Coordinates of C-alpha atoms and ligand atoms in Angstrom, one line a residue:
M1 CA 4.8 97.0 -30.3
Q2 CA 1.5 98.8 -30.9
V3 CA 1.6 100.6 -34.3
A4 CA -1.0 103.0 -35.6
V5 CA -0.9 102.8 -39.4
F6 CA -2.3 105.9 -41.1
S7 CA -3.4 106.3 -44.7
S8 CA -3.7 102.5 -44.9
K9 CA -5.2 101.0 -48.1
T10 CA -6.0 97.4 -48.7
Y11 CA -2.5 96.8 -50.2
D12 CA -0.7 98.4 -47.2
R13 CA -2.6 96.0 -44.9
E14 CA -1.8 93.0 -47.1
Y15 CA 1.9 93.6 -47.4
L16 CA 2.5 94.8 -43.8
E17 CA 0.5 91.9 -42.3
A18 CA 2.5 89.4 -44.4
A19 CA 5.8 91.0 -43.3
N20 CA 4.6 91.0 -39.7
I21 CA 3.9 87.2 -39.4
S22 CA 7.2 86.5 -37.6
L23 CA 7.5 89.9 -35.9
N24 CA 4.1 90.0 -34.1
H25 CA 3.8 93.8 -33.8
E26 CA 0.3 94.9 -33.0
L27 CA -0.7 96.7 -36.2
V28 CA -3.9 98.8 -36.1
F29 CA -4.9 100.2 -39.5
F30 CA -6.6 103.6 -39.9
E31 CA -7.8 104.7 -43.3
P32 CA -7.7 108.4 -42.7
S33 CA -4.6 110.3 -43.4
L34 CA -2.7 111.7 -40.4
N35 CA -3.3 115.4 -39.5
P36 CA -4.0 117.4 -36.4
Q37 CA -7.7 116.3 -36.5
T38 CA -7.0 112.6 -36.9
A39 CA -3.9 112.4 -34.6
P40 CA -6.1 111.6 -31.5
L41 CA -6.8 108.2 -33.1
A42 CA -3.1 107.4 -32.2
A43 CA -3.5 108.1 -28.5
G44 CA -1.4 105.6 -26.5
F45 CA 0.4 104.2 -29.6
P46 CA 4.2 104.3 -29.1
V47 CA 4.6 104.0 -32.9
V48 CA 2.9 105.9 -35.7
C49 CA 3.3 104.7 -39.3
G50 CA 2.7 107.3 -42.1
F51 CA 2.9 107.7 -45.8
I52 CA 3.8 110.6 -48.1
N53 CA 0.7 112.7 -47.9
D54 CA 0.3 112.4 -44.1
C55 CA 0.7 115.8 -42.4
L56 CA 3.6 115.5 -39.9
D57 CA 3.8 119.2 -39.2
A58 CA 4.6 120.7 -35.8
Q59 CA 1.0 120.7 -34.6
T60 CA 0.5 117.0 -35.4
L61 CA 3.8 116.0 -33.9
R62 CA 3.0 117.9 -30.7
I63 CA -0.3 116.0 -30.4
L64 CA 1.4 112.7 -31.0
A65 CA 4.1 113.3 -28.5
Q66 CA 1.6 114.5 -25.8
Q67 CA -0.3 111.2 -26.4
G68 CA 2.8 109.0 -25.9
T69 CA 4.1 108.4 -29.4
Q70 CA 7.9 108.1 -29.5
F71 CA 8.6 106.7 -33.0
I72 CA 7.5 107.8 -36.4
A73 CA 7.9 105.0 -39.0
L74 CA 7.6 106.5 -42.5
R75 CA 6.7 104.1 -45.3
S76 CA 8.4 106.4 -47.8
A77 CA 11.8 107.4 -48.9
G78 CA 11.0 111.1 -49.0
F79 CA 10.6 112.9 -45.6
N80 CA 10.0 116.5 -46.8
H81 CA 6.5 116.3 -45.2
V82 CA 8.0 115.9 -41.7
D83 CA 9.0 118.8 -39.4
L84 CA 12.2 117.2 -38.3
Q85 CA 13.2 120.1 -36.1
T86 CA 10.0 119.9 -34.1
A87 CA 10.3 116.1 -34.0
A88 CA 13.9 116.4 -32.6
Q89 CA 12.8 118.9 -30.0
L90 CA 9.9 116.6 -28.9
G91 CA 12.3 113.6 -28.7
L92 CA 10.4 111.8 -31.5
T93 CA 12.6 109.5 -33.6
V94 CA 11.8 109.4 -37.3
A95 CA 12.8 106.6 -39.6
R96 CA 12.2 106.1 -43.3
V97 CA 12.6 103.5 -46.1
P98 CA 15.6 104.9 -47.9
A99 CA 15.5 102.5 -50.9
Y100 CA 12.8 100.0 -51.8
S101 CA 12.9 99.8 -55.5
P102 CA 14.6 102.5 -57.5
Y103 CA 13.6 100.4 -60.6
A104 CA 9.9 100.8 -59.9
V105 CA 10.1 104.6 -60.0
A106 CA 12.6 104.8 -62.9
E107 CA 10.6 102.3 -65.0
H108 CA 7.4 104.4 -64.4
A109 CA 9.3 107.6 -65.6
V110 CA 10.2 105.7 -68.7
A111 CA 6.6 104.6 -69.1
L112 CA 5.5 108.2 -69.0
V113 CA 8.1 109.1 -71.7
L114 CA 6.9 106.3 -74.0
M115 CA 3.2 107.0 -73.4
L116 CA 3.6 110.7 -74.2
N117 CA 6.0 110.3 -77.1
R118 CA 3.9 107.6 -78.9
K119 CA 0.6 109.0 -77.6
L120 CA -0.4 105.5 -76.4
Y121 CA -3.1 107.0 -74.1
R122 CA -4.9 108.4 -77.2
A123 CA -4.2 105.4 -79.4
Y124 CA -5.7 103.0 -76.9
N125 CA -9.0 104.9 -76.7
R126 CA -9.1 105.5 -80.4
V127 CA -8.7 101.8 -81.4
R128 CA -11.3 100.8 -78.8
D129 CA -13.6 103.2 -80.7
D130 CA -12.8 101.5 -84.0
N131 CA -11.0 104.7 -85.1
F132 CA -7.8 103.4 -86.8
S133 CA -6.6 106.8 -88.0
L134 CA -2.9 107.7 -87.2
E135 CA -3.6 111.5 -87.5
G136 CA -2.2 113.2 -84.4
L137 CA -0.2 110.2 -83.1
L138 CA 3.2 111.1 -84.6
G139 CA 6.1 110.5 -82.3
F140 CA 9.9 110.7 -82.5
D141 CA 12.8 108.3 -82.1
L142 CA 14.2 108.2 -78.6
H143 CA 17.5 107.0 -80.2
G144 CA 19.8 110.0 -80.4
C145 CA 17.7 112.2 -78.1
S146 CA 19.4 114.2 -75.3
V147 CA 18.0 113.2 -71.9
G148 CA 18.6 115.5 -68.9
I149 CA 18.5 113.9 -65.5
V150 CA 18.1 116.2 -62.5
G151 CA 19.4 114.2 -59.5
T152 CA 21.5 111.1 -60.2
G153 CA 21.0 109.1 -57.0
K154 CA 19.5 105.7 -56.9
I155 CA 16.5 106.4 -59.1
G156 CA 18.2 108.8 -61.5
Q157 CA 20.9 106.2 -62.1
C158 CA 18.4 103.5 -62.9
F159 CA 16.7 105.9 -65.3
A160 CA 20.0 106.8 -66.9
Q161 CA 20.8 103.0 -67.5
I162 CA 17.4 102.4 -69.1
M163 CA 17.6 105.5 -71.4
K164 CA 21.1 104.6 -72.4
G165 CA 19.6 101.3 -73.7
F166 CA 17.4 103.4 -76.0
G167 CA 20.5 105.1 -77.4
C168 CA 20.0 108.5 -75.8
H169 CA 22.7 111.0 -74.9
L170 CA 22.8 111.3 -71.2
L171 CA 23.1 114.7 -69.5
A172 CA 22.7 115.4 -65.8
Y173 CA 22.7 118.0 -63.1
D174 CA 23.5 117.0 -59.5
P175 CA 25.7 118.8 -56.9
F176 CA 27.3 115.4 -56.2
P177 CA 28.1 113.6 -59.5
N178 CA 27.6 109.9 -59.3
P179 CA 30.7 107.9 -60.3
D180 CA 28.5 105.0 -61.7
C181 CA 26.7 107.6 -63.9
L182 CA 30.0 109.1 -65.1
A183 CA 31.1 105.5 -66.0
L184 CA 27.9 105.2 -68.0
G185 CA 28.8 108.2 -70.1
V186 CA 26.7 110.8 -68.4
T187 CA 27.8 114.4 -68.9
Y188 CA 27.3 116.7 -65.9
L189 CA 26.2 120.3 -66.6
D190 CA 24.8 123.1 -64.7
L191 CA 21.0 123.2 -64.6
T192 CA 20.6 126.0 -67.2
D193 CA 22.8 124.2 -69.7
L194 CA 21.0 120.9 -69.1
M195 CA 17.6 122.6 -69.6
A196 CA 18.8 124.3 -72.8
R197 CA 20.3 121.1 -74.3
A198 CA 17.9 118.3 -73.3
N199 CA 15.0 117.1 -75.4
I200 CA 13.6 115.2 -72.4
I201 CA 14.1 116.4 -68.8
S202 CA 13.4 114.0 -65.9
L203 CA 13.4 115.1 -62.2
H204 CA 14.9 112.7 -59.7
C205 CA 16.1 114.9 -56.9
P206 CA 14.5 115.3 -53.4
L207 CA 12.2 118.2 -52.5
T208 CA 14.2 120.5 -50.2
P209 CA 14.1 124.3 -49.6
E210 CA 16.8 124.6 -52.3
S211 CA 15.0 122.5 -54.9
H212 CA 11.5 123.9 -54.3
H213 CA 10.2 125.3 -57.7
L214 CA 13.4 124.3 -59.4
I215 CA 11.3 124.3 -62.6
N216 CA 9.9 127.9 -62.7
H217 CA 9.3 130.7 -65.2
Q218 CA 13.0 131.6 -65.3
S219 CA 14.4 128.1 -65.7
L220 CA 11.8 127.3 -68.4
Q221 CA 13.0 130.3 -70.5
S222 CA 16.1 128.2 -71.5
V223 CA 14.3 125.1 -72.8
Q224 CA 14.1 124.2 -76.5
P225 CA 10.5 124.4 -78.0
G226 CA 8.7 121.1 -77.6
T227 CA 10.8 119.8 -74.7
M228 CA 9.4 116.9 -72.6
L229 CA 9.3 117.3 -68.8
I230 CA 8.8 114.3 -66.6
N231 CA 8.4 114.5 -62.8
T232 CA 8.2 111.3 -60.7
S233 CA 9.9 112.9 -57.7
R234 CA 7.9 115.5 -55.8
G235 CA 5.3 118.0 -57.0
G236 CA 6.9 121.0 -55.2
L237 CA 9.9 120.8 -57.6
I238 CA 7.6 122.4 -60.3
D239 CA 5.9 125.8 -60.2
T240 CA 2.6 124.6 -61.7
V241 CA 1.5 128.0 -63.1
A242 CA 4.9 128.4 -64.8
V243 CA 4.5 125.0 -66.4
I244 CA 1.0 125.7 -67.6
D245 CA 2.3 128.9 -69.3
A246 CA 5.2 126.9 -70.9
I247 CA 2.7 124.3 -72.3
K248 CA 0.5 127.1 -73.7
S249 CA 3.4 128.8 -75.4
G250 CA 4.7 125.5 -76.8
R251 CA 8.0 125.7 -74.9
L252 CA 7.1 122.5 -73.3
G253 CA 5.7 120.0 -75.8
Y254 CA 4.9 117.2 -73.3
L255 CA 4.4 116.9 -69.6
G256 CA 4.3 113.7 -67.7
I257 CA 3.8 113.9 -63.9
D258 CA 3.3 111.3 -61.2
V259 CA 3.4 113.9 -58.5
Y260 CA 1.6 117.2 -58.1
E261 CA 2.2 120.2 -55.8
Q262 CA -1.3 120.0 -54.1
E263 CA -1.7 116.3 -54.5
E264 CA -2.6 115.7 -50.8
Q265 CA -6.0 117.2 -51.6
L266 CA -6.5 114.7 -54.5
F267 CA -4.4 111.6 -54.8
F268 CA -5.0 108.1 -53.3
R269 CA -8.8 108.4 -53.3
D270 CA -11.7 108.1 -55.7
L271 CA -13.0 111.6 -56.4
S272 CA -14.8 110.7 -59.6
D273 CA -18.2 111.8 -58.2
T274 CA -17.0 115.2 -56.9
V275 CA -16.2 118.5 -58.5
I276 CA -12.5 119.1 -58.4
Q277 CA -11.8 122.6 -57.0
D278 CA -8.2 122.8 -58.0
D279 CA -8.2 124.9 -61.2
D280 CA -4.5 124.5 -62.0
F281 CA -4.9 120.7 -61.8
Q282 CA -8.0 120.9 -64.1
R283 CA -6.1 123.1 -66.5
L284 CA -3.3 120.6 -66.7
Q285 CA -5.9 117.8 -67.3
S286 CA -7.3 119.8 -70.3
F287 CA -4.1 119.6 -72.3
P288 CA -3.8 116.8 -74.9
N289 CA 0.0 116.6 -74.3
V290 CA -0.2 116.2 -70.5
L291 CA -0.2 112.8 -68.8
I292 CA -0.9 112.5 -65.1
T293 CA -0.7 109.5 -62.9
A294 CA -1.6 109.7 -59.2
H295 CA 1.7 108.9 -57.4
Q296 CA 1.9 105.3 -58.5
A297 CA 5.5 105.2 -59.6
F298 CA 6.5 103.2 -56.4
F299 CA 3.6 100.8 -56.8
T300 CA 5.0 97.4 -57.7
R301 CA 4.8 94.2 -55.7
D302 CA 8.5 94.2 -55.2
A303 CA 8.5 97.7 -53.8
L304 CA 5.6 97.0 -51.4
E305 CA 7.4 93.9 -50.1
N306 CA 10.5 96.0 -49.5
I307 CA 8.6 98.9 -47.9
A308 CA 6.8 96.6 -45.5
A309 CA 10.0 94.7 -44.6
T310 CA 12.0 97.8 -43.9
T311 CA 9.2 99.7 -42.1
L312 CA 8.7 96.8 -39.7
G313 CA 12.5 96.3 -39.4
N314 CA 12.8 100.0 -38.3
I315 CA 10.0 99.4 -35.8
T316 CA 11.7 96.3 -34.5
D317 CA 14.9 98.2 -34.0
F318 CA 13.0 100.8 -31.9
A319 CA 11.2 98.1 -29.9
L320 CA 14.5 96.3 -29.1
G321 CA 16.3 99.6 -28.3
R322 CA 18.7 99.1 -31.2
P323 CA 20.1 102.0 -33.2
C324 CA 18.0 102.3 -36.4
P325 CA 20.2 102.8 -39.5
N326 CA 17.3 104.4 -41.4
Q327 CA 16.7 107.2 -38.8
V328 CA 16.3 110.6 -40.3
Q329 CA 18.1 113.3 -38.4
W330 CA 17.3 117.0 -38.3
D331 CA 20.2 118.9 -39.7
P332 CA 20.4 122.3 -38.1
T333 CA 22.8 123.5 -40.8
K334 CA 20.0 123.1 -43.4
V335 CA 17.4 125.6 -42.1
S336 CA 15.1 126.9 -44.8
Ligands
LIG1 P1 18.7 109.6 -53.7 O1 18.9 110.2 -52.3 O2 19.3 108.3 -54.0 O3 19.2 110.6 -54.8 C1 18.8 112.0 -54.9 C2 19.9 112.7 -55.7 O4 19.5 114.0 -55.9 C3 21.3 112.7 -55.0 O5 22.3 112.3 -55.9 C4 21.4 114.2 -54.6 O6 22.8 114.6 -54.7 C5 20.6 114.9 -55.7 N1 20.1 116.2 -55.4 C6 19.8 116.7 -54.2 N2 19.4 118.0 -54.3 C7 19.5 118.3 -55.6 C8 19.2 119.5 -56.4 N3 18.7 120.6 -55.9 N4 19.4 119.4 -57.8 C9 19.8 118.3 -58.3 N5 20.1 117.1 -57.7 C10 19.9 117.2 -56.3 O7 17.1 109.5 -53.9 P2 16.3 108.5 -54.8 O8 16.1 107.3 -54.1 O9 16.9 108.5 -56.1 O10 14.9 109.3 -54.9 C11 14.8 110.6 -55.5 C12 13.4 111.1 -55.2 O11 12.4 110.4 -55.8 C13 13.0 111.1 -53.7 O12 13.5 112.2 -53.0 C14 11.5 111.1 -53.7 O13 11.1 112.5 -53.7 C15 11.2 110.6 -55.1 N6 10.4 109.3 -55.1 C16 9.2 109.3 -55.7 C17 8.5 108.1 -55.7 C18 7.1 108.0 -56.4 O14 6.4 107.0 -56.2 N7 6.8 108.9 -57.3 C19 8.9 107.0 -55.0 C20 10.2 107.1 -54.4 C21 10.9 108.3 -54.4

């Protein structure tokens, strides 16, 4: 099966080609991200393979469908960037990789917690500069802290397990409490109570119309001064302007993000020679208690192997006319 692979980096090519050895799909790699301007590159390809910052809006999907594409194979778990209603209307099947390594993302969230708390990003640079002063590096014990987990699915559960190992009290908000988390000792609260009681809040829910700007001016009113906020889920969960205000007022004492609302303009490319035009992003970068990584939480060898295997498995299901268990369906009851 001919597959147009968009937003392909060297590591995508390496892992997809390795997983394709026995499957023999015809993979054609395109570096640009997918959008209405680049969609013509996929003319004649029955399968298009995309990643999280590819634009799969109605316009792109219409171009793809007109050109003969029938199957969209996402290399991601999240599918908030796909217009599923239009895909369904056009007869395009969409499939994703529902789970590839919840450990990778949960472990990265924990890395952000530790980096911020113990200010390792500052300590590293200081010692390299022969500055051995400890002024400004004071942290706190994680043992005994209250950790609020928003979304206790696969990743949230892994994060809960790790934080329990540190001796934290585990709080959570999720419309569907997870029995394994309850067994771990997690206390479920509503979001306002969680935000008021947690010293560290970590977001692990999907971006949906309901969860868009879950962290906003109003919800940030309830947090304790100095609270740490971690987001490895999706940028749109956070109202960036509200978070900037909360950092300036000291309500948030630490912010660790692996995702950013406008990240498709920035992440996954080297912009070190350009002037960044996004003032909110630059404001965040200016704070000493903010740590940003560029959507790398998923980025482990194990995760890339699983992403490649599942993506090509989904494409093989399509090629053989088999039902694909990882198909994402449009749900007409969930219209934003
Ligand atoms: P999952 O489907 O296993 O769990 C999501 C949980 O969130 C579910 O328990 C669900 O009930 C809950 N939820 C849904 N809406 C909610 C809301 N409004 N408030 C609170 N909880 C809500 O998903 P997962 O595999 O744990 O992944 C979670 C998210 O992590 C994904 O949606 C994706 O956005 C993000 N992610 C990020 C990366 C990265 O590299 N940074 C990688 C993979 C996934």
